[in-house]
Coordinates of N, CA and C in Angstrom, one line a residue:
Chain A
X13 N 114.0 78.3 35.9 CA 114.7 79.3 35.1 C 116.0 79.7 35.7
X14 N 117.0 79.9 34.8 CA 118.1 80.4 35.7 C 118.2 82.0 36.1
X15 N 119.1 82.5 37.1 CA 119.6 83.4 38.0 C 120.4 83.7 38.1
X16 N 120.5 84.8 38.3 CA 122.0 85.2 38.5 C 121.7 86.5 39.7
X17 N 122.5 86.6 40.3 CA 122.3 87.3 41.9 C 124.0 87.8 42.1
X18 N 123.5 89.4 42.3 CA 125.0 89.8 42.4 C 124.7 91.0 43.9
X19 N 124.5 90.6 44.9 CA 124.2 90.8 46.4 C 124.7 92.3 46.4
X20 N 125.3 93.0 46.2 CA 126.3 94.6 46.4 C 125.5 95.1 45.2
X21 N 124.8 96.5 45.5 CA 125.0 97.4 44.3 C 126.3 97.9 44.5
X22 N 126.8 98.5 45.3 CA 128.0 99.2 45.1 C 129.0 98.6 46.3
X23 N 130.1 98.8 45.9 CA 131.3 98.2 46.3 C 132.6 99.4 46.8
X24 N 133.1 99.9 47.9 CA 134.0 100.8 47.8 C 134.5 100.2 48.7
X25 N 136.1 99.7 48.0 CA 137.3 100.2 48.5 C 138.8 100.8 48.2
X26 N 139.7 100.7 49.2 CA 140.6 101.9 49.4 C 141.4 100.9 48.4
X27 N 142.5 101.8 47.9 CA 143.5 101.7 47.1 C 144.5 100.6 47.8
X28 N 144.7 99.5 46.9 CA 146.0 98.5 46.9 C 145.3 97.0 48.2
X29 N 143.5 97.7 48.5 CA 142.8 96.5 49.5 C 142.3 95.6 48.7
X30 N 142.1 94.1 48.9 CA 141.8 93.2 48.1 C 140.2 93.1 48.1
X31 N 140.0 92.9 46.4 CA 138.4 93.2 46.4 C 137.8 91.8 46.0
X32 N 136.5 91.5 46.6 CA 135.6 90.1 45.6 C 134.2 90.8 45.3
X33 N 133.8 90.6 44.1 CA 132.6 91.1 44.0 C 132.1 89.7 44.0
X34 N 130.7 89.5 44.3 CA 130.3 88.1 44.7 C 129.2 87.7 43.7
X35 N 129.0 86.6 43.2 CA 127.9 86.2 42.0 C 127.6 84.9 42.3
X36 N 126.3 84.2 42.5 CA 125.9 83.4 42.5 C 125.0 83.3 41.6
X37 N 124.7 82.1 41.0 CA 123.9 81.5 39.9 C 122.6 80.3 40.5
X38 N 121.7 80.4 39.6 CA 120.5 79.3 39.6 C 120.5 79.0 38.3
X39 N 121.0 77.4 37.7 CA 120.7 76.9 36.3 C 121.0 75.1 36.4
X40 N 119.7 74.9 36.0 CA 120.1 73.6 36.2 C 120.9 72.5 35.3
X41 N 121.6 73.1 34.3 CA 122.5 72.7 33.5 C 124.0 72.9 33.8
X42 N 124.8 73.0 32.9 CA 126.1 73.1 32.9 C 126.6 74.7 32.6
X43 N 126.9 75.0 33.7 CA 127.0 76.9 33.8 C 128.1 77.2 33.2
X44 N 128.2 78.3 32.0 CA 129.2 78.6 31.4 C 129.2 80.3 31.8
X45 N 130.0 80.7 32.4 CA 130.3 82.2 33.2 C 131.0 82.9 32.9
X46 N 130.3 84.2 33.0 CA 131.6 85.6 31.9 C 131.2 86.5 33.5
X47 N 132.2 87.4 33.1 CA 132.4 88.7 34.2 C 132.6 89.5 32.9
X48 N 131.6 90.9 33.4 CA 131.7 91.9 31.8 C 132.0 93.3 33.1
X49 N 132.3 93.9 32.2 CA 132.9 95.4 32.8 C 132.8 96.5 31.8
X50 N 132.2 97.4 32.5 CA 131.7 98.7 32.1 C 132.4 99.8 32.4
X51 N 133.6 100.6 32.2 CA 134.4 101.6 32.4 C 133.4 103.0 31.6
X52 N 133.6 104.0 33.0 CA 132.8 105.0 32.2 C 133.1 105.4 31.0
X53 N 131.9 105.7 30.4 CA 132.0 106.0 28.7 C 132.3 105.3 28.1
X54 N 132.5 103.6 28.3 CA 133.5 102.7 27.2 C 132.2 102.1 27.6
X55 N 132.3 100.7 26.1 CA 131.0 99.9 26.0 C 131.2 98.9 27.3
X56 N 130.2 97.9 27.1 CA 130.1 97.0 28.4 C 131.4 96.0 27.2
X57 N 132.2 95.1 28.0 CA 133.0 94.5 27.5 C 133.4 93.5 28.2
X58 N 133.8 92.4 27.9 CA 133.9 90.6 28.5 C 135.1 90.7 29.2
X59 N 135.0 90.8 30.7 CA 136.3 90.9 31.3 C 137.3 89.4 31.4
X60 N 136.2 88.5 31.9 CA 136.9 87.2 31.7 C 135.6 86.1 31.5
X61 N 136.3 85.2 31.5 CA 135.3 83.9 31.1 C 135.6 82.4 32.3
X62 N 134.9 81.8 32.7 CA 135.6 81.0 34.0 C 136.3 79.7 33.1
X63 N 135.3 79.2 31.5 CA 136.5 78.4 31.0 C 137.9 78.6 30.6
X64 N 138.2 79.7 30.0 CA 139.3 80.3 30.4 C 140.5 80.4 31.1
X65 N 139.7 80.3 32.5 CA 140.7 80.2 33.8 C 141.8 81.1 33.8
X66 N 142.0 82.5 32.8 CA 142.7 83.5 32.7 C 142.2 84.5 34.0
X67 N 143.7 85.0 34.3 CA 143.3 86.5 35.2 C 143.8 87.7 34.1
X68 N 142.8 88.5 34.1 CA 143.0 89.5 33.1 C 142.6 90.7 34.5
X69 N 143.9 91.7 33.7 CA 144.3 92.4 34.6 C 144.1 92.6 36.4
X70 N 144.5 91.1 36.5 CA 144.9 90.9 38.1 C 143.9 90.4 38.5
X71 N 142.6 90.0 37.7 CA 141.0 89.8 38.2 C 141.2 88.0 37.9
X72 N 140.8 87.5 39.2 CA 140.2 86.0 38.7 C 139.1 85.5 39.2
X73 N 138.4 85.0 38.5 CA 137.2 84.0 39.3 C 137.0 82.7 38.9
X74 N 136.8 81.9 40.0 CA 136.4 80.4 40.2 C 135.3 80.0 40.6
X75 N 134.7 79.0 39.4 CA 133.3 78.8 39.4 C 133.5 77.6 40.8
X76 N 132.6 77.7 41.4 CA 132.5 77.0 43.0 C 131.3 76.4 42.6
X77 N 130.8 75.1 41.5 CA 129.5 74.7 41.8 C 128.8 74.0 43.0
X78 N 129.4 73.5 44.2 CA 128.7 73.1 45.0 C 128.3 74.3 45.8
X79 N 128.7 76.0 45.6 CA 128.0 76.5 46.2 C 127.4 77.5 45.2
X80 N 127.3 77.7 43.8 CA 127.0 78.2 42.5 C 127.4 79.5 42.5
X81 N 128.5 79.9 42.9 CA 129.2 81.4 42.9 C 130.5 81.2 42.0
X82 N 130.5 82.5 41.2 CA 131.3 82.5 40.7 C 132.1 84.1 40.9
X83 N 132.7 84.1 42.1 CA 133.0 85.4 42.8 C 134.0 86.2 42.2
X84 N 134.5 87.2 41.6 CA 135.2 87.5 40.6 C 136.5 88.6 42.1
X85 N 138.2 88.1 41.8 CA 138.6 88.8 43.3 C 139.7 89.2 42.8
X86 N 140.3 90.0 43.7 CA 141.6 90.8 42.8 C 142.1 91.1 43.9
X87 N 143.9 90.5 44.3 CA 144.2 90.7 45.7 C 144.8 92.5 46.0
X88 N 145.2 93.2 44.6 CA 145.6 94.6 45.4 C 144.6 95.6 44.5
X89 N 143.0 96.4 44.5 CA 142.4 97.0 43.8 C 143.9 98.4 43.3
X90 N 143.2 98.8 42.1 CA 143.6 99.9 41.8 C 142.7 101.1 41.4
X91 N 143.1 102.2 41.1 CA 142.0 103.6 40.8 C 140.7 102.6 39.3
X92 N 142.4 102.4 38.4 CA 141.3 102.2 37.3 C 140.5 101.0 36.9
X93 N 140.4 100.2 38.0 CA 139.5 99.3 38.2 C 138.2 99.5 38.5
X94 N 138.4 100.8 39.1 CA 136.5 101.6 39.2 C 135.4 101.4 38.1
X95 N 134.6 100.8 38.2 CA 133.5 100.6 37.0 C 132.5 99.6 37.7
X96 N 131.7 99.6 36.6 CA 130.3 98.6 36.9 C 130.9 97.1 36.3
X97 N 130.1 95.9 37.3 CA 130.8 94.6 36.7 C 129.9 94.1 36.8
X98 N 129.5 93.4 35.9 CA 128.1 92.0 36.0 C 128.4 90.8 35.6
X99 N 128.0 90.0 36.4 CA 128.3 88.8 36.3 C 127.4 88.2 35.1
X100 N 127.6 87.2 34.8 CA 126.2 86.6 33.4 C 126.6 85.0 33.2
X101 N 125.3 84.4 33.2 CA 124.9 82.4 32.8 C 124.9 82.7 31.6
X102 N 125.8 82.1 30.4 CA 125.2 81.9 29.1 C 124.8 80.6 29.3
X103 N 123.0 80.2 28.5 CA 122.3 79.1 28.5 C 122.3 79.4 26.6
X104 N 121.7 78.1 26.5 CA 121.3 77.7 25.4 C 121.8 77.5 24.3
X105 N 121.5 77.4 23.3 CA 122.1 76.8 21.8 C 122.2 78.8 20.9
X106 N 121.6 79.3 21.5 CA 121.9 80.9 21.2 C 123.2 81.4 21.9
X107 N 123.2 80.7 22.7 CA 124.3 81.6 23.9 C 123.5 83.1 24.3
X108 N 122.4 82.7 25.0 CA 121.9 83.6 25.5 C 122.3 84.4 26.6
X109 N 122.4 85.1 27.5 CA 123.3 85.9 28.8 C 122.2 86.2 29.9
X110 N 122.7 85.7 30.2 CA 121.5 86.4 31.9 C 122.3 87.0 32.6
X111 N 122.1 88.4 33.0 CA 123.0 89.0 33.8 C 122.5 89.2 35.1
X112 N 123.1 89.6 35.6 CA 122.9 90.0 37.0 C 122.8 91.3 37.6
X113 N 122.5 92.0 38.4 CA 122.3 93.3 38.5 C 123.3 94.3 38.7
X114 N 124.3 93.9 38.5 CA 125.7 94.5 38.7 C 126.2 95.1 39.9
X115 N 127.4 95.2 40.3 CA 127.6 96.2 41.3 C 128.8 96.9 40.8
X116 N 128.5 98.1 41.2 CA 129.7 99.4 41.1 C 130.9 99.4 41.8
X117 N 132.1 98.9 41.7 CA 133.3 99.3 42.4 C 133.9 100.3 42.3
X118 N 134.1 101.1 43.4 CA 134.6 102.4 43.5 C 135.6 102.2 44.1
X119 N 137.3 102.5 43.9 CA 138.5 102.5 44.0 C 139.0 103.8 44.9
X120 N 139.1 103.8 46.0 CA 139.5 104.8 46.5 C 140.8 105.6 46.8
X121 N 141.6 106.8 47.1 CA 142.7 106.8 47.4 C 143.3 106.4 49.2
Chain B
X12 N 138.2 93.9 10.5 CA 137.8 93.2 11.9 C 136.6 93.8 12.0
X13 N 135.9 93.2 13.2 CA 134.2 93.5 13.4 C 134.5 94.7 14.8
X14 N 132.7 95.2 13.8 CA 132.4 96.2 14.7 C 130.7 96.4 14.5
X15 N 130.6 96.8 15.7 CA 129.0 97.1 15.9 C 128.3 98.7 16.6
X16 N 127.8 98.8 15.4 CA 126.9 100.2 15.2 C 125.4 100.0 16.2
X17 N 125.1 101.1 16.3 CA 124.1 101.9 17.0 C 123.3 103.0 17.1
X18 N 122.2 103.1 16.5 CA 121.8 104.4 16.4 C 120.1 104.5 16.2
X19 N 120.0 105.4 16.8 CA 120.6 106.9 17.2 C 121.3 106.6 18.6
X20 N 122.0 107.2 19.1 CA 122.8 107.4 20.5 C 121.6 107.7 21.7
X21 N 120.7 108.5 21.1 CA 119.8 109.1 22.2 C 118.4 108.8 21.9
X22 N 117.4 109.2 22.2 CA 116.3 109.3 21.4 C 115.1 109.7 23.0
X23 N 114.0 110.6 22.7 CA 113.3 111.2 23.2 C 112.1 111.3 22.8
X24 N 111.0 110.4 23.2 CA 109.9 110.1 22.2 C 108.4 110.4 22.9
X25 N 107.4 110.5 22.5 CA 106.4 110.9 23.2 C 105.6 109.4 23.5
X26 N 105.0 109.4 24.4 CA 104.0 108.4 24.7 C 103.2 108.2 23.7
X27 N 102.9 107.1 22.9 CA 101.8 106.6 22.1 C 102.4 106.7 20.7
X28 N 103.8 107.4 20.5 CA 104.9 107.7 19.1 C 105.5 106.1 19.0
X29 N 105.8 106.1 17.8 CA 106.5 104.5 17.1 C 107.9 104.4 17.3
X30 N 108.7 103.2 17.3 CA 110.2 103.2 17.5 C 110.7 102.4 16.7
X31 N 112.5 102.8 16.4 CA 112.8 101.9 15.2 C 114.3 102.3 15.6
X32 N 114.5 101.1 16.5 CA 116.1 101.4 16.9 C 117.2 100.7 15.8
X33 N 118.4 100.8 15.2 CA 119.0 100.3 14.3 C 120.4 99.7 14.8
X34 N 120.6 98.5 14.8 CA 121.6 97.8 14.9 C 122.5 97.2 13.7
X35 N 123.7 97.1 13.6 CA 124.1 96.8 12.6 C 125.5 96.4 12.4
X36 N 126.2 95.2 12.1 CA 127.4 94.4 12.3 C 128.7 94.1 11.5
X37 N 129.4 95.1 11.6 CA 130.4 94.7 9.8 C 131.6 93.9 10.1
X38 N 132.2 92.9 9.3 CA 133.2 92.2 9.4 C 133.2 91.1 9.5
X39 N 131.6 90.5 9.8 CA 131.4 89.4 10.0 C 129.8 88.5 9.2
X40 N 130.0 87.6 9.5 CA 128.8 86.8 8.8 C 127.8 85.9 9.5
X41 N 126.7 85.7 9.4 CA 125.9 84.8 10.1 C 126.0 84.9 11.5
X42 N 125.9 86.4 12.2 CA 125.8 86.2 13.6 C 125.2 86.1 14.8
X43 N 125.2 85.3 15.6 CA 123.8 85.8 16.6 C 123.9 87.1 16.7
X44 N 122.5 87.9 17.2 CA 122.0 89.2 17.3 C 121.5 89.3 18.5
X45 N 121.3 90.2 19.3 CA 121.1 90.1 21.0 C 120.4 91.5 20.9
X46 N 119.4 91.8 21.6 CA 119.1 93.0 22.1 C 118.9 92.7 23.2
X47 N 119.4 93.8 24.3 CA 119.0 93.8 25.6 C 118.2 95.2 26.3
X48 N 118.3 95.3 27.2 CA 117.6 96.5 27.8 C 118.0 96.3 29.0
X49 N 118.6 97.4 29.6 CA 118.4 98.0 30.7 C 118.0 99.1 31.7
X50 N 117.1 99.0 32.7 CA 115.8 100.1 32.8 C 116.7 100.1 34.3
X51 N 116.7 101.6 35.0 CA 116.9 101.8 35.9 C 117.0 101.2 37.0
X52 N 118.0 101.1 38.0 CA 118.4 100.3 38.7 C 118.8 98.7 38.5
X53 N 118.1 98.2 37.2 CA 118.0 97.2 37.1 C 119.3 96.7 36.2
X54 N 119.1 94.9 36.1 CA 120.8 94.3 35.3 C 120.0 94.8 33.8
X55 N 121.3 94.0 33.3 CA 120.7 93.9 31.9 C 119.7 92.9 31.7
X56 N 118.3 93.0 30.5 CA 117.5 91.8 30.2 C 117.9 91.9 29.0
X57 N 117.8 90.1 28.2 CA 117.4 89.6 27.1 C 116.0 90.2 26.5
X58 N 116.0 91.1 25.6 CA 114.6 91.2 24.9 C 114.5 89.7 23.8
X59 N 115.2 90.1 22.8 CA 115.5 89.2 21.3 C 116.6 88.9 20.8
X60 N 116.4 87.4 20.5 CA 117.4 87.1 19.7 C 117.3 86.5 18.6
X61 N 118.3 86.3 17.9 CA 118.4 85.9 16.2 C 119.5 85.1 15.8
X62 N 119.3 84.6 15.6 CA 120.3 83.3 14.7 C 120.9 83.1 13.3
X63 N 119.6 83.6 12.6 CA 119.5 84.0 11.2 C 118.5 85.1 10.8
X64 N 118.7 85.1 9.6 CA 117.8 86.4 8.8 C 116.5 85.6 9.1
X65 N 115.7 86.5 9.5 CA 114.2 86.1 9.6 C 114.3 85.6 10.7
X66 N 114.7 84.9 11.3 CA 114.6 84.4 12.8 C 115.0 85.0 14.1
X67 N 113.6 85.2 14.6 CA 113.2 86.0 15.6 C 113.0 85.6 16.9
X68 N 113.7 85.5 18.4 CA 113.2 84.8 19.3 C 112.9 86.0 20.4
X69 N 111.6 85.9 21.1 CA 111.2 86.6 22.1 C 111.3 85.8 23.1
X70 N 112.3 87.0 24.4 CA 112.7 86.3 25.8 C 111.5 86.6 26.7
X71 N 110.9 87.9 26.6 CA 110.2 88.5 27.5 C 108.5 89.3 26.8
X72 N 107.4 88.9 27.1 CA 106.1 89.6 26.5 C 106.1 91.1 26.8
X73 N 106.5 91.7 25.8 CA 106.0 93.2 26.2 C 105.5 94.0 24.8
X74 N 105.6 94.7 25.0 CA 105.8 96.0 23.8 C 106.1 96.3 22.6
X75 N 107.1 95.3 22.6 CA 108.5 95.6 21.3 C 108.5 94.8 20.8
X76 N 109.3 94.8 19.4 CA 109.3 93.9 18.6 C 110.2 93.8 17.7
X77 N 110.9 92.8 16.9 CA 112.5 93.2 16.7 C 112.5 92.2 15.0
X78 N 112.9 92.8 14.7 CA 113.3 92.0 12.8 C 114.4 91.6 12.7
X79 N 115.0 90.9 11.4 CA 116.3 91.1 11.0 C 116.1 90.4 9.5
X80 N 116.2 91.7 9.1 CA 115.9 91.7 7.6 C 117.3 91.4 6.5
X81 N 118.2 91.6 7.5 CA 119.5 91.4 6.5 C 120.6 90.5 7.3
X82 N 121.6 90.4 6.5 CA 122.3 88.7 8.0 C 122.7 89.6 9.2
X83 N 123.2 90.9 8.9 CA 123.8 92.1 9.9 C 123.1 93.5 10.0
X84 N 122.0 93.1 10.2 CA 121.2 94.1 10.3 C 119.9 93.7 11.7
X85 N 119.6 94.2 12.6 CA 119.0 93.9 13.3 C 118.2 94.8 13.9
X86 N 116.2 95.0 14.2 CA 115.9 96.4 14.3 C 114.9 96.0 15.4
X87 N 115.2 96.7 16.3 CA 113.6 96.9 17.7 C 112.7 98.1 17.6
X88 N 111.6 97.4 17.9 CA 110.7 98.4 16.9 C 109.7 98.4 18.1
X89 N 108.6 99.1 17.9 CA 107.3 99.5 18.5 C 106.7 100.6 17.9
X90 N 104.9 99.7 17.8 CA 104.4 100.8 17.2 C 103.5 102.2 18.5
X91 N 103.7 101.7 19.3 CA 103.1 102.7 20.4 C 103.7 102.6 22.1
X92 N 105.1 103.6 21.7 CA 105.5 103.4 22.9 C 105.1 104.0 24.6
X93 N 105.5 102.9 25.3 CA 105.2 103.2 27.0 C 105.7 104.1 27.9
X94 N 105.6 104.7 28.4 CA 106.4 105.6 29.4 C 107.2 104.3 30.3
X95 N 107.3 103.0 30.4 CA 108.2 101.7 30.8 C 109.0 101.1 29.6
X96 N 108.7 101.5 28.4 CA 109.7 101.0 27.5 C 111.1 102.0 27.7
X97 N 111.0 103.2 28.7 CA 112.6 104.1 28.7 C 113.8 103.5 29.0
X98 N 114.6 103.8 28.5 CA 115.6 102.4 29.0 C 116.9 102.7 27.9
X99 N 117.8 102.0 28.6 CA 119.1 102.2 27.8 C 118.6 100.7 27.0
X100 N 119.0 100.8 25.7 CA 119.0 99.8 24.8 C 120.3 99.2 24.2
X101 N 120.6 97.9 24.1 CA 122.3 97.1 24.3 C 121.9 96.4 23.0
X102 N 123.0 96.6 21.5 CA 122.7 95.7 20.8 C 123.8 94.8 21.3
X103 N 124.4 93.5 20.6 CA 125.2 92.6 20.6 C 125.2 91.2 20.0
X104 N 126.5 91.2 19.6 CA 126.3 89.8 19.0 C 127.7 89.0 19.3
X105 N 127.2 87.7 18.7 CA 128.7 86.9 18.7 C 128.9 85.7 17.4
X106 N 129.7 85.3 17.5 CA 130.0 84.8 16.2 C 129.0 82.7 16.3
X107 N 129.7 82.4 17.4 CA 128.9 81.0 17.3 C 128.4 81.1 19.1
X108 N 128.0 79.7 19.0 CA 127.8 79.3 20.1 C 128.9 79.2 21.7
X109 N 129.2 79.8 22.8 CA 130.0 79.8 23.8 C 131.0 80.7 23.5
X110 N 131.1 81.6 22.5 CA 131.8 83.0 22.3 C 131.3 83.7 22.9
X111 N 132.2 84.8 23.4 CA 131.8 86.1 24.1 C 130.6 86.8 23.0
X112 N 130.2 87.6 23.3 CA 128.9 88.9 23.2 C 130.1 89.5 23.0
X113 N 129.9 90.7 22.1 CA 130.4 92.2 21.7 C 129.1 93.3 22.1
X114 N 129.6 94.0 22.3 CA 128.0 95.0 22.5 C 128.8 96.4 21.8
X115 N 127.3 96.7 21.1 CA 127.5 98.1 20.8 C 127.3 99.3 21.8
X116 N 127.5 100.4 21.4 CA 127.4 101.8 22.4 C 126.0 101.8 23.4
X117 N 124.9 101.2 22.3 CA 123.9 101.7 23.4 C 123.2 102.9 23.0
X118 N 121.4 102.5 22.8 CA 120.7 103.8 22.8 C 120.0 104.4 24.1
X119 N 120.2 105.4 24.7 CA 119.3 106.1 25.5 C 118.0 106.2 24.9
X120 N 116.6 105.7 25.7 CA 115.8 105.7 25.2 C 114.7 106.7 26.5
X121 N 114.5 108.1 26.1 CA 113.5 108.4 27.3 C 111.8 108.6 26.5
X122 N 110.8 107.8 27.0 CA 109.5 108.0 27.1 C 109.0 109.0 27.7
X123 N 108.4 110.2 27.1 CA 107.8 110.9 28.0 C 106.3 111.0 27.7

């Protein structure tokens, strides 16, 4: 069955330091990978997607399948980057989501 | 353009009382339907999903139980809830296959 494994509940660092939240995967197909972000009070929402290959607001991640991470990194954090991020495997003919347990990034001054 | 409803926002229920959470999707047609749950400390789970009206898939055996009686209408239900059914509840959908999820607001759900 597939997995998704996000090692950090929480994440704190200082202002303008480069951040990676880290995600690795278990699926024995062909892994299709979103990063979703949770800003307090706002819904959970699709930060990026690894087909894609877009950096949306300064965030990128590269699917690494010979080590199954898809680490999501941003070279200068900012305040309003603070929020919860989970990584997720969409499987199947549903496009089902497995997520992962998220970790909290906290942006400091 | 699409949007996805949620309700009630909160809900507060006694052990062994029935549930009838309401999901609901305007602007669009024929869409997958997702409910998730997330219970304390934990990610988000897959409870159910739907494809079409009447078609119902269960990810996980538990408690609950989920319809979709109309193409944009989607409902998790139980008739006798757990003090482990508490949990933030995630509707969501998406239009086809390999499109992003949309999620709604989310119900707070406490069992006491």
């Amino acid at each position: 069955a597939q997995r998704v494994t996000q090692p950090e509940k929480l994440l704190s660092v200082f202002k303008g330091a480069p951040v990676e939240l880290k995600c690795n995967y278990s699926y024995s197909g062909s892994p299709e990978l979103f990063w979703y972000v949770q800003y307090s009070r706002q819904r959970l929402q699709l930060l990026l997607r690894h087909i894609s290959r877009e950096s949306i607001k300064g965030f990128t991640a590269d699917l690494n399948k010979g080590e199954t991470s898809f680490h999501l990194k941003k070279p200068f954090a900012q305040e309003e980057d603070s929020a919860m991020y989970y990584c997720a495997l969409s499987t199947g003919t549903a496009s089902k989501l497995t997520f992962g347990t998220g970790t909290r990034l906290q942006v400091t001054l | 353009s699409q949007t996805i409803h949620q309700w009630p926002a909160t809900l507060v229920q006694p052990v062994g009382s029935p549930l009838s959470l309401e999901c609901t999707v305007e602007g669009t047609s024929n869409p997958n339907l997702y409910w998730y749950r997330q219970a304390a400390g934990r990610g988000l789970q897959l409870l159910f999903y739907s494809v079409g009206i009447g078609q119902i898939s269960s990810e996980v055996p538990q408690n609950l139980s989920a319809s979709r009686p109309q193409d944009r209408q989607f409902i998790l239900s139980s008739k006798k809830l757990l003090l482990s059914d508490s949990g933030f509840y995630l509707c969501a959908w998406n239009p086809d296959r390999g499109h992003e999820q949309f999620f709604g607001p989310g119900t707070r759900l406490t069992v006491l």
